[in-house]
CSV table of C-alpha atoms in Angstrom, one decimal:
chain,number,residue,atom,x,y,z
U,5,MET,CA,-19.1,-16.1,-12.9
U,6,LYS,CA,-17.2,-17.3,-9.9
U,7,VAL,CA,-17.1,-15.2,-6.7
U,8,LEU,CA,-13.9,-15.5,-4.7
U,9,PRO,CA,-13.2,-14.2,-1.2
U,10,PHE,CA,-11.1,-11.0,-0.7
U,11,GLY,CA,-10.8,-10.5,3.0
U,12,GLU,CA,-13.6,-9.0,5.0
U,13,ARG,CA,-14.2,-5.9,2.8
U,14,ALA,CA,-14.3,-7.2,-0.8
U,15,LEU,CA,-15.3,-9.9,-3.2
U,16,LEU,CA,-13.6,-10.8,-6.5
U,17,ALA,CA,-15.9,-11.8,-9.3
U,18,GLU,CA,-14.1,-13.8,-11.9
U,19,PHE,CA,-15.2,-14.4,-15.5
U,20,ALA,CA,-14.2,-16.6,-18.4
U,21,SER,CA,-13.3,-13.8,-20.9
U,22,LEU,CA,-12.6,-10.2,-21.2
U,23,THR,CA,-16.0,-9.7,-23.0
U,24,GLN,CA,-17.9,-11.2,-20.1
U,25,THR,CA,-15.9,-9.2,-17.7
U,26,MET,CA,-16.7,-5.9,-19.5
U,27,ALA,CA,-20.4,-6.8,-19.7
U,28,ALA,CA,-20.5,-7.7,-16.0
U,29,PHE,CA,-18.8,-4.4,-15.0
U,30,GLN,CA,-21.3,-2.4,-17.0
U,31,ALA,CA,-24.2,-4.3,-15.3
U,32,PHE,CA,-22.7,-3.9,-11.8
U,33,SER,CA,-22.1,-0.2,-12.4
U,34,ALA,CA,-25.6,0.4,-13.6
U,35,ALA,CA,-27.2,-1.5,-10.7
U,36,ARG,CA,-24.9,-0.2,-8.0
U,37,VAL,CA,-26.4,-0.2,-4.5
U,38,PRO,CA,-25.3,1.6,-1.3
U,39,GLY,CA,-22.5,-0.2,0.5
U,40,ILE,CA,-20.5,-0.9,-2.8
U,41,VAL,CA,-17.5,1.4,-2.3
U,42,GLU,CA,-15.5,0.6,-5.4
U,43,LEU,CA,-15.9,-1.6,-8.5
U,44,ILE,CA,-12.5,-2.2,-10.1
U,45,PRO,CA,-12.6,-4.0,-13.5
U,46,ALA,CA,-9.6,-5.8,-14.8
U,47,ALA,CA,-8.9,-8.4,-17.6
U,48,THR,CA,-11.0,-11.3,-16.2
U,49,THR,CA,-12.2,-9.9,-12.8
U,50,VAL,CA,-14.2,-7.2,-11.2
U,51,LEU,CA,-13.2,-6.4,-7.6
U,52,ALA,CA,-16.1,-5.1,-5.5
U,53,GLN,CA,-15.1,-3.3,-2.4
U,54,ILE,CA,-17.8,-3.3,0.3
U,55,ASP,CA,-18.5,-1.2,3.3
U,56,PRO,CA,-19.5,-4.0,5.7
U,57,THR,CA,-21.4,-1.6,7.9
U,58,ARG,CA,-23.9,-1.0,5.1
U,59,LEU,CA,-23.8,-4.3,3.1
U,60,SER,CA,-22.8,-7.7,4.4
U,61,LEU,CA,-20.5,-9.8,2.3
U,62,ARG,CA,-23.3,-12.4,2.0
U,63,ALA,CA,-25.7,-9.8,0.7
U,64,ALA,CA,-23.0,-8.4,-1.7
U,65,GLU,CA,-22.4,-11.9,-3.1
U,66,GLN,CA,-26.1,-12.3,-3.7
U,67,TRP,CA,-26.3,-8.9,-5.4
U,68,LEU,CA,-23.3,-9.8,-7.7
U,69,SER,CA,-24.9,-13.1,-8.7
U,70,ASP,CA,-28.4,-11.7,-9.2
U,71,THR,CA,-27.1,-8.7,-11.2
U,72,TYR,CA,-25.0,-10.8,-13.4
U,73,ALA,CA,-27.7,-13.4,-14.0
U,74,ARG,CA,-30.2,-10.6,-14.9
U,75,ALA,CA,-27.7,-9.0,-17.3
U,76,THR,CA,-27.0,-12.3,-19.1
U,77,ARG,CA,-30.7,-13.2,-19.4
U,78,SER,CA,-31.9,-9.9,-20.8
U,79,ASN,CA,-28.7,-9.1,-22.7
U,80,THR,CA,-29.1,-5.5,-21.6
U,81,VAL,CA,-25.5,-4.4,-22.1
U,82,ARG,CA,-25.2,-3.2,-25.7
U,83,VAL,CA,-22.3,-1.5,-27.2
U,84,GLY,CA,-24.5,1.2,-28.7
U,85,GLU,CA,-25.4,2.5,-25.3
U,86,ALA,CA,-21.8,3.3,-24.4
U,87,LEU,CA,-20.3,6.7,-24.5
U,88,SER,CA,-17.8,7.2,-27.3
U,89,VAL,CA,-14.8,9.3,-28.1
U,90,THR,CA,-12.6,9.9,-31.2
U,91,ILE,CA,-8.9,10.4,-30.7
U,92,PRO,CA,-6.9,12.0,-33.5
U,93,VAL,CA,-3.5,10.2,-33.9
U,94,ARG,CA,-0.3,10.9,-35.8
U,95,TYR,CA,0.9,7.5,-36.7
U,96,ASP,CA,4.6,8.2,-36.4
U,97,GLY,CA,5.7,6.3,-33.3
U,98,PRO,CA,9.2,5.0,-32.8
U,99,ASP,CA,8.0,1.4,-32.9
U,100,LEU,CA,5.7,1.7,-35.9
U,101,ALA,CA,8.0,0.0,-38.4
U,102,SER,CA,9.1,-2.8,-36.1
U,103,VAL,CA,5.5,-3.5,-35.0
U,104,ALA,CA,4.4,-3.8,-38.7
U,105,LEU,CA,7.4,-6.2,-39.3
U,106,LEU,CA,6.3,-8.3,-36.2
U,107,LEU,CA,2.8,-8.5,-37.5
U,108,GLY,CA,4.0,-9.2,-41.1
U,109,VAL,CA,2.0,-6.3,-42.6
U,110,SER,CA,2.8,-3.0,-44.2
U,111,ILE,CA,2.7,0.2,-42.1
U,112,ASP,CA,-0.4,1.4,-44.0
U,113,GLU,CA,-2.1,-1.9,-43.2
U,114,LEU,CA,-1.2,-1.6,-39.5
U,115,VAL,CA,-2.5,2.0,-39.4
U,116,SER,CA,-5.7,1.2,-41.1
U,117,ARG,CA,-6.3,-1.8,-38.8
U,118,HIS,CA,-5.7,0.3,-35.7
U,119,SER,CA,-7.8,3.3,-36.9
U,120,GLN,CA,-10.7,1.4,-38.3
U,121,ALA,CA,-11.4,-0.9,-35.3
U,122,HIS,CA,-13.9,0.0,-32.6
U,123,TRP,CA,-12.0,-0.2,-29.3
U,124,GLN,CA,-13.7,-0.4,-25.9
U,125,CYS,CA,-12.1,0.6,-22.6
U,126,ALA,CA,-11.9,-2.6,-20.6
U,127,PHE,CA,-10.3,-1.2,-17.5
U,128,ILE,CA,-7.8,1.3,-16.2
U,129,GLY,CA,-4.6,0.2,-14.7
U,130,PHE,CA,-0.8,0.9,-14.4
U,131,ALA,CA,-1.3,4.7,-13.9
U,132,PRO,CA,-4.1,7.1,-13.3
U,133,GLY,CA,-6.2,7.3,-16.5
U,134,PHE,CA,-4.2,4.6,-18.4
U,135,ALA,CA,-7.1,2.9,-20.3
U,136,TYR,CA,-6.7,-0.7,-21.6
U,137,LEU,CA,-8.6,-0.6,-24.9
U,138,ALA,CA,-9.7,-3.9,-26.4
U,139,SER,CA,-11.2,-4.7,-29.8
U,140,THR,CA,-12.6,-7.8,-31.4
U,141,GLU,CA,-11.8,-6.3,-34.8
U,142,ALA,CA,-8.1,-5.4,-34.6
U,143,ASP,CA,-6.6,-8.8,-33.8
U,144,PHE,CA,-3.3,-7.7,-32.4
U,145,ASN,CA,-1.3,-9.7,-30.0
U,146,LEU,CA,2.1,-8.1,-29.4
U,147,PRO,CA,4.7,-8.6,-26.7
U,148,ARG,CA,5.9,-5.6,-24.7
U,149,ARG,CA,9.3,-4.1,-25.6
U,150,GLU,CA,12.2,-6.1,-24.4
U,151,THR,CA,13.6,-3.1,-22.6
U,152,SER,CA,11.1,-0.6,-21.4
U,153,ARG,CA,11.6,3.1,-21.9
U,154,THR,CA,12.5,5.2,-18.8
U,155,SER,CA,10.3,8.0,-20.1
U,156,VAL,CA,7.3,8.0,-22.4
U,157,ALA,CA,5.7,11.3,-23.4
U,158,PRO,CA,2.0,11.9,-22.6
U,159,GLY,CA,-0.2,11.2,-25.5
U,160,SER,CA,1.9,8.3,-26.8
U,161,VAL,CA,-0.2,5.6,-28.4
U,162,GLY,CA,1.0,2.1,-27.7
U,163,LEU,CA,0.2,-1.6,-28.2
U,164,ALA,CA,0.8,-4.5,-25.8
U,165,GLY,CA,-0.9,-7.9,-25.8
U,166,GLU,CA,-4.4,-7.6,-27.3
U,167,PHE,CA,-4.6,-4.0,-26.0
U,168,THR,CA,-4.0,-0.5,-27.2
U,169,GLY,CA,-3.5,2.4,-24.8
U,170,ILE,CA,-2.5,6.0,-24.5
U,171,TYR,CA,0.0,7.3,-21.9
U,172,PRO,CA,-1.9,9.9,-19.9
U,173,ARG,CA,1.1,11.3,-18.2
U,174,ASN,CA,4.9,11.1,-18.6
U,175,SER,CA,6.0,7.8,-17.2
U,176,PRO,CA,8.3,4.8,-17.8
U,177,GLY,CA,6.7,2.3,-20.2
U,178,GLY,CA,7.2,-0.9,-22.1
U,179,TRP,CA,4.4,-0.7,-24.7
U,180,GLN,CA,5.2,-0.6,-28.4
U,181,LEU,CA,4.7,3.0,-29.5
U,182,ILE,CA,3.0,3.5,-32.9
U,183,GLY,CA,1.7,7.1,-32.7
U,184,ALA,CA,0.8,10.1,-30.6
U,185,THR,CA,-2.2,12.4,-29.9
U,186,ASP,CA,-2.6,15.9,-28.5
U,187,VAL,CA,-5.8,15.0,-26.6
U,188,THR,CA,-5.4,15.5,-22.9
U,189,LEU,CA,-6.1,12.1,-21.4
U,190,TRP,CA,-5.7,13.1,-17.7
U,191,ASP,CA,-6.7,16.3,-16.0
U,192,GLU,CA,-7.1,16.4,-12.3
U,193,ALA,CA,-9.2,19.5,-12.5
U,194,ARG,CA,-11.8,17.8,-14.8
U,195,ASP,CA,-14.6,15.5,-13.6
U,196,PRO,CA,-14.0,12.7,-14.4
U,197,PRO,CA,-10.2,13.4,-14.6
U,198,ALA,CA,-9.8,10.6,-17.2
U,199,ALA,CA,-10.9,11.3,-20.8
U,200,ILE,CA,-11.5,7.5,-21.3
U,201,THR,CA,-13.4,5.6,-18.6
U,202,PRO,CA,-14.3,1.9,-18.4
U,203,GLY,CA,-16.9,0.9,-21.0
U,204,MET,CA,-16.3,3.8,-23.3
U,205,ILE,CA,-16.0,3.2,-27.1
U,206,VAL,CA,-12.8,4.7,-28.6
U,207,ARG,CA,-12.1,5.3,-32.3
U,208,PHE,CA,-8.8,6.5,-33.7
U,209,GLU,CA,-8.6,9.0,-36.5
U,210,VAL,CA,-5.6,9.3,-38.7
U,211,VAL,CA,-4.1,12.8,-38.8
U,212,THR,CA,-1.0,13.7,-40.9
U,213,PRO,CA,2.0,14.7,-38.9
J,3,MET,CA,3.4,35.4,7.7
J,4,THR,CA,1.1,32.7,9.0
J,5,GLY,CA,1.2,29.0,9.4
J,6,LEU,CA,4.4,26.8,9.7
J,7,VAL,CA,7.7,27.3,7.9
J,8,VAL,CA,9.6,24.1,7.0
J,9,ILE,CA,13.2,24.4,8.3
J,10,GLN,CA,14.2,20.7,8.0
J,11,PRO,CA,11.8,18.5,6.0
J,12,GLY,CA,13.2,15.1,7.2
J,13,PRO,CA,13.4,12.1,4.9
J,14,LEU,CA,9.8,12.0,3.9
J,15,THR,CA,7.1,14.3,5.4
J,16,LEU,CA,3.7,14.3,3.6
J,17,VAL,CA,0.4,16.0,3.9
J,18,GLN,CA,-2.2,13.4,4.5
J,19,ASP,CA,-5.9,13.2,5.2
J,20,LEU,CA,-8.3,10.3,4.8
J,21,GLY,CA,-7.5,9.9,1.1
J,22,ARG,CA,-9.6,9.6,-2.1
J,23,PRO,CA,-11.5,6.3,-2.0
J,24,GLY,CA,-13.9,5.5,-4.8
J,25,LEU,CA,-11.7,6.3,-7.9
J,26,ALA,CA,-9.8,3.0,-8.4
J,27,HIS,CA,-11.7,2.3,-11.6
J,28,LEU,CA,-10.0,5.5,-13.0
J,29,GLY,CA,-6.6,4.2,-11.9
J,30,VAL,CA,-6.4,6.3,-8.7
J,31,GLY,CA,-5.9,4.6,-5.4
J,32,ALA,CA,-7.3,5.6,-2.0
J,33,SER,CA,-3.9,6.7,-0.5
J,34,GLY,CA,-4.4,8.7,2.7
J,35,ALA,CA,-2.8,8.6,6.2
J,36,MET,CA,-1.2,5.1,6.7
J,37,ASP,CA,-2.1,5.2,10.4
J,38,ARG,CA,-5.7,6.4,10.2
J,39,SER,CA,-6.4,6.2,13.9
J,40,ALA,CA,-3.3,8.3,14.8
J,41,LEU,CA,-4.4,11.1,12.4
J,42,ALA,CA,-8.0,10.9,13.6
J,43,LEU,CA,-6.8,11.1,17.3
J,44,GLY,CA,-4.6,14.1,16.4
J,45,ASN,CA,-7.5,15.9,14.7
J,46,ARG,CA,-9.8,15.2,17.7
J,47,LEU,CA,-7.2,16.5,20.2
J,48,VAL,CA,-7.1,19.9,18.5
J,49,GLY,CA,-10.9,20.1,17.7
J,50,ASN,CA,-10.6,19.5,14.0
J,51,THR,CA,-13.1,17.8,11.8
J,52,SER,CA,-12.2,14.3,10.7
J,53,LEU,CA,-11.5,15.6,7.2
J,54,ALA,CA,-8.7,17.9,8.2
J,55,ALA,CA,-5.2,17.2,6.8
J,56,GLY,CA,-2.2,16.7,9.0
J,57,LEU,CA,1.4,15.8,8.4
J,58,GLU,CA,2.8,12.2,8.3
J,59,ILE,CA,6.4,12.3,9.4
J,60,LEU,CA,8.5,9.3,8.5
J,61,ILE,CA,11.2,8.6,11.2
J,62,GLY,CA,11.8,12.2,12.3
J,63,GLY,CA,14.6,14.7,11.6
J,64,VAL,CA,12.0,17.4,11.0
J,65,GLU,CA,12.0,21.0,12.2
J,66,LEU,CA,9.1,23.5,11.7
J,67,ARG,CA,8.9,27.1,12.8
J,68,ALA,CA,5.5,28.6,13.8
J,69,ALA,CA,4.8,31.9,12.2
J,70,GLU,CA,1.8,32.4,14.5
J,71,ALA,CA,0.6,30.9,17.7
J,72,LEU,CA,-1.1,27.5,17.0
J,73,TRP,CA,-2.6,24.5,18.8
J,74,LEU,CA,-1.1,21.2,17.8
J,75,ALA,CA,-0.9,17.5,18.7
J,76,VAL,CA,1.6,14.8,18.0
J,77,THR,CA,0.4,11.3,17.7
J,78,GLY,CA,1.5,7.9,16.1
J,79,ALA,CA,5.2,7.1,16.6
J,80,TRP,CA,6.9,7.9,19.9
J,81,GLY,CA,10.2,9.8,20.2
J,82,SER,CA,11.7,13.0,21.4
J,83,VAL,CA,9.6,16.0,20.2
J,84,THR,CA,10.5,19.4,21.6
J,85,ILE,CA,9.3,23.0,21.3
J,86,GLY,CA,12.1,25.5,22.1
J,87,GLY,CA,13.8,22.7,24.1
J,88,ARG,CA,10.8,21.7,26.2
J,89,ALA,CA,9.3,18.3,25.6
J,90,VAL,CA,6.0,18.0,23.8
J,91,PRO,CA,3.9,15.3,25.4
J,92,GLN,CA,2.5,12.6,23.1
J,93,ASN,CA,-1.2,12.6,22.3
J,94,THR,CA,-1.9,15.9,24.1
J,95,PRO,CA,-3.0,19.3,22.8
J,96,THR,CA,-0.1,21.7,23.0
J,97,GLN,CA,0.4,25.3,22.1
J,98,ILE,CA,3.3,26.7,20.1
J,99,ASN,CA,4.0,30.5,20.1
J,100,ALA,CA,4.9,32.6,17.1
J,101,GLY,CA,8.6,32.3,16.3
J,102,GLU,CA,9.1,29.0,18.2
J,103,THR,CA,10.3,25.8,16.5
J,104,ILE,CA,9.1,22.3,16.9
J,105,THR,CA,11.7,19.5,16.4
J,106,TRP,CA,11.3,15.7,15.9
J,107,GLU,CA,14.2,13.4,16.7
J,108,THR,CA,14.3,9.9,15.3
J,109,ALA,CA,11.3,7.9,16.4
J,110,THR,CA,12.1,5.3,19.1
J,111,HIS,CA,8.8,3.4,19.0
J,112,GLY,CA,6.9,3.1,15.7
J,113,ILE,CA,8.0,4.9,12.6
J,114,ARG,CA,5.4,7.4,11.5
J,115,TYR,CA,4.6,10.5,13.6
J,116,TYR,CA,1.5,12.5,12.8
J,117,LEU,CA,1.1,16.2,13.4
J,118,ALA,CA,-2.4,17.7,13.7
J,119,VAL,CA,-2.7,21.5,13.7
J,120,ARG,CA,-5.8,23.2,14.8
J,121,GLY,CA,-7.6,24.2,11.5
J,122,GLY,CA,-5.8,21.5,9.5
J,123,ILE,CA,-3.0,21.9,6.9
J,124,GLU,CA,-4.3,23.9,4.0
J,125,ALA,CA,-3.4,22.6,0.5
J,126,PRO,CA,-5.2,22.4,-2.8
J,127,ARG,CA,-7.4,19.3,-2.9
J,128,VAL,CA,-6.7,16.9,-5.8
J,129,LEU,CA,-9.7,14.7,-6.7
J,130,GLY,CA,-11.3,15.5,-3.3
J,131,SER,CA,-8.2,14.9,-1.1
J,132,ARG,CA,-5.1,16.7,0.2
J,133,SER,CA,-3.3,13.4,0.5
J,134,ARG,CA,0.0,12.8,-1.2
J,135,ASP,CA,-0.1,9.5,-3.2
J,136,THR,CA,3.6,8.6,-3.5
J,137,LEU,CA,3.1,6.1,-6.3
J,138,ALA,CA,0.7,8.0,-8.5
J,139,GLN,CA,2.3,11.3,-7.6
J,140,LEU,CA,-0.9,13.0,-6.9
J,141,GLY,CA,-1.5,15.7,-4.2
J,142,PRO,CA,0.9,18.0,-2.4
J,143,ALA,CA,4.6,17.3,-3.0
J,144,PRO,CA,6.7,16.0,-0.1
J,145,LEU,CA,7.8,18.8,2.2
J,146,ALA,CA,10.9,20.7,1.3
J,147,ALA,CA,13.0,23.2,3.2
J,148,GLY,CA,11.5,26.7,2.9
J,149,ASP,CA,7.9,25.6,2.3
J,150,VAL,CA,5.3,27.5,4.1
J,151,LEU,CA,2.3,25.4,5.3
J,152,ARG,CA,-0.9,27.4,5.6
J,153,VAL,CA,-3.4,26.5,8.2
J,154,GLY,CA,-7.1,26.0,7.3
J,155,ALA,CA,-10.3,26.4,9.2
J,156,GLU,CA,-11.5,22.8,9.5
J,157,CYS,CA,-12.5,23.0,13.1
J,158,SER,CA,-15.5,21.2,14.6
J,159,GLY,CA,-15.4,22.8,18.0
J,160,PRO,CA,-13.1,24.1,20.7
J,161,VAL,CA,-9.9,22.4,21.7
J,162,PRO,CA,-11.3,19.7,24.0
J,163,LEU,CA,-10.4,19.8,27.6
J,164,VAL,CA,-8.2,16.7,27.9
J,165,ASP,CA,-4.8,16.4,29.6
J,166,LEU,CA,-3.7,13.2,28.1
J,167,VAL,CA,-5.2,10.4,26.1
J,168,PRO,CA,-3.8,7.1,27.3
J,169,VAL,CA,-2.5,5.5,24.1
J,170,ASP,CA,0.2,2.9,24.3
J,171,ALA,CA,3.4,3.4,22.3
J,172,PRO,CA,3.5,1.4,19.1
J,173,PRO,CA,5.0,-2.0,20.1
J,174,ASP,CA,8.6,-2.9,19.4
J,175,GLY,CA,8.2,-6.6,19.8
J,176,PRO,CA,6.3,-9.1,17.7
J,177,VAL,CA,3.0,-7.6,16.3
J,178,THR,CA,0.1,-9.9,15.4
J,179,ILE,CA,-1.6,-9.1,12.1
J,180,GLU,CA,-4.9,-10.7,11.5
J,181,VAL,CA,-5.9,-11.9,8.0
J,182,ARG,CA,-8.8,-13.5,6.1
J,183,PRO,CA,-8.4,-15.7,3.0
J,184,GLY,CA,-7.6,-14.0,-0.3
J,185,PRO,CA,-8.9,-14.9,-3.8
J,186,ARG,CA,-5.9,-17.0,-4.8
J,187,ARG,CA,-5.3,-19.0,-1.6
J,188,ASP,CA,-5.8,-22.2,-3.6
J,189,TRP,CA,-2.9,-21.3,-5.8
J,190,PHE,CA,-0.6,-22.2,-2.9
J,191,SER,CA,0.2,-25.4,-1.1
J,192,ARG,CA,-1.3,-26.2,2.3
J,193,GLU,CA,2.2,-25.8,3.7
J,194,ALA,CA,2.4,-22.3,2.3
J,195,TRP,CA,-0.8,-21.3,4.1
J,196,SER,CA,0.4,-22.8,7.4
J,197,ARG,CA,3.8,-21.1,6.9
J,198,LEU,CA,2.1,-17.7,6.4
J,199,CYS,CA,-0.2,-18.1,9.4
J,200,GLY,CA,2.1,-20.1,11.6
J,201,GLY,CA,5.6,-18.6,11.7
J,202,GLU,CA,7.3,-15.3,12.2
J,203,TRP,CA,8.0,-12.8,9.5
J,204,ARG,CA,10.5,-10.0,9.5
J,205,VAL,CA,9.6,-6.5,8.1
J,206,SER,CA,12.0,-5.8,5.2
J,207,PRO,CA,13.8,-2.4,5.0
J,208,ARG,CA,12.4,-2.1,1.5
J,209,SER,CA,8.9,-1.4,2.8
J,210,ASP,CA,7.2,1.9,2.1
J,211,ARG,CA,3.7,3.4,1.6
J,212,SER,CA,3.1,1.1,-1.4
J,213,GLY,CA,3.8,-2.2,0.4
J,214,ILE,CA,5.3,-3.9,3.5
J,215,ARG,CA,7.7,-6.6,2.2
J,216,LEU,CA,8.2,-9.6,4.5
J,217,ASP,CA,11.3,-11.6,4.8
J,218,GLY,CA,11.1,-15.2,6.0
J,219,ARG,CA,10.3,-18.4,4.3
J,220,VAL,CA,9.2,-19.0,0.8
J,221,LEU,CA,5.4,-19.5,0.1
J,222,GLU,CA,5.3,-22.2,-2.6
J,223,ARG,CA,2.8,-21.9,-5.4
J,224,THR,CA,1.1,-25.0,-6.8
J,225,GLU,CA,-0.7,-23.1,-9.6
J,226,ARG,CA,2.0,-21.9,-12.0
J,227,ARG,CA,0.0,-20.1,-14.7
J,228,GLU,CA,0.3,-16.4,-15.1
J,229,LEU,CA,-2.4,-14.3,-13.4
J,230,PRO,CA,-4.0,-11.6,-15.5
J,231,SER,CA,-3.8,-8.3,-13.5
J,232,GLU,CA,-6.7,-7.9,-11.0
J,233,GLY,CA,-8.0,-5.2,-8.7
J,234,MET,CA,-6.1,-4.7,-5.4
J,235,LEU,CA,-6.8,-3.2,-2.0
J,236,SER,CA,-4.8,-2.1,1.0
J,237,GLY,CA,-4.0,-5.1,3.1
J,238,ALA,CA,-3.9,-7.6,0.2
J,239,ILE,CA,-1.0,-10.0,0.7
J,240,GLN,CA,0.6,-10.5,-2.8
J,241,VAL,CA,3.1,-13.2,-3.3
J,242,SER,CA,5.8,-12.5,-5.9
J,243,PRO,CA,7.3,-15.3,-8.1
J,244,ASP,CA,10.2,-15.8,-5.7
J,245,GLY,CA,7.6,-16.8,-3.0
J,246,ALA,CA,8.0,-13.6,-0.9
J,247,PRO,CA,4.9,-11.9,0.5
J,248,THR,CA,4.2,-8.2,0.3
J,249,ILE,CA,1.3,-6.6,2.3
J,250,LEU,CA,0.0,-3.8,0.0
J,251,ALA,CA,-0.2,-0.5,1.8
J,252,VAL,CA,-2.2,2.7,1.1
J,253,ASP,CA,-0.3,3.8,-2.1
J,254,HIS,CA,-0.4,0.4,-3.7
J,255,PRO,CA,-1.0,0.1,-7.5
J,256,VAL,CA,-4.8,-0.3,-8.2
J,257,THR,CA,-4.3,-3.5,-10.1
J,258,GLY,CA,-1.6,-6.2,-9.7
J,259,GLY,CA,-0.6,-9.4,-11.4
J,260,TYR,CA,0.7,-11.4,-8.3
J,261,PRO,CA,-1.7,-13.8,-6.6
J,262,VAL,CA,-3.3,-12.6,-3.3
J,263,ILE,CA,-3.1,-15.4,-0.7
J,264,ALA,CA,-4.7,-13.5,2.2
J,265,VAL,CA,-6.1,-10.0,3.1
J,266,VAL,CA,-5.3,-8.1,6.4
J,267,THR,CA,-8.4,-7.2,8.4
J,268,ASP,CA,-9.5,-3.6,8.8
J,269,ASP,CA,-8.6,-3.7,12.5
J,270,SER,CA,-5.0,-4.7,11.8
J,271,LEU,CA,-4.3,-2.2,8.9
J,272,ASP,CA,-3.2,0.8,11.0
J,273,ALA,CA,-0.6,-1.3,12.8
J,274,LEU,CA,1.2,-1.7,9.5
J,275,ALA,CA,2.0,2.0,9.4
J,276,GLN,CA,4.2,1.7,12.6
J,277,LEU,CA,6.2,-1.4,11.7
J,278,ARG,CA,10.0,-0.8,11.8
J,279,PRO,CA,12.4,-2.5,9.5
J,280,GLY,CA,13.5,-5.7,11.1
J,281,GLN,CA,10.5,-5.9,13.4
J,282,ILE,CA,8.9,-9.3,13.8
J,283,ILE,CA,5.2,-9.9,12.8
J,284,MET,CA,3.0,-12.9,13.2
J,285,VAL,CA,0.2,-13.4,10.7
J,286,ARG,CA,-2.9,-15.1,12.1
J,287,LEU,CA,-6.2,-16.2,10.6
J,288,ALA,CA,-8.9,-13.9,12.1
J,289,THR,CA,-11.5,-15.8,14.1
J,290,GLY,CA,-15.3,-15.1,14.2
J,291,ARG,CA,-17.6,-14.0,11.5
J,292,GLY,CA,-16.3,-11.7,8.8
């Protein structure tokens, strides 16, 4: 872990891999102390926003290093402890056939790889509740669409890079759409409003359209 | 009827409070009033709690009719503000009677007026805040003609006995913005750093609540690899591939893929709200302990 400066109210912890980043985010979240305002996980970083009146940057940096060292030593972050959710998906997305072609597999093979893998929410970005789900089992690496759609319906299941994700609300989008779900991913009246939060394990279940 | 009726909404008038910090890990940014000190002053002048929501009025061109007698205060940008033809003094508690209208002309200093109403603007809270996030499209929609703004009960005490708070108008000339180093400062040449902190920058007309774009010289990158998206904060200065810096503002995306060369200090953040297109800013490295 490398700690980089981010002005006077934050520090950016950087890691070598997505797996390390996810483990670190879990460890930081579990050991959170007063003065840590936000912890924002991303692909290889966790941004810690600090209230400097309650925690100095120096103390925050020490806390990040100690917490990460402890987590690495005791290997306390285990997948089994994470919350999990199953999302029923109709695999009938407009890009399903072209994605199968890109990967050189049949549609059935693509569907079974996507639905049999354990996915984990690495971080949320792009839009409220848009979870980036990663898996060591699925082995996808796909480009975004060359032209992004101006409107993607909520519940659309997409692939981009090594990630899969579900559009929580209607928005423009460039991910390859392979299916759709009726699960409400984002509801402002719910606490938390996002159905999938960082660290959560996600499985997809095939439902027939 | 009670509250305020919107006759002319202006180009962009938003309900704002202190925002919804602490939800960035769910993809929700802090948002909130861009000039926090102007909103806070307005609330103080009408005896509101610091949590009361007010209006953030971009540029002007707004007309509201009071359906009841109300105490209010106008802060932030300076310009001609009148109630039934008489001038409303800046930064001063003022009464409006039922049936009277209050009108904002184009701001002459600064660009964002704030209106605080005694009791606060009432609107449903979304995730703990009444702020409109223009990027995530959360919170109350921008004002439209015919809207009725209800007034709440977020008072902390009586309207304080002050005649006038001596607050300077937002400056028209060069504004100095202080920064501290960002996480990707070493992705740029030494010249880029001294260019950022040495010269003058012009505020682009393409600036909004998501970011203040700066026109000027190019900040050259020495590190060419692509940056995986990382967490962002208000005040982070991102540099796009063409070398142009953007200072992220309150409605910024929670993650971004452009390297952050520097971050604006908390003390300099509110000044960003009042920058007019074409205005000159100077970026300087903050001195002293962070």
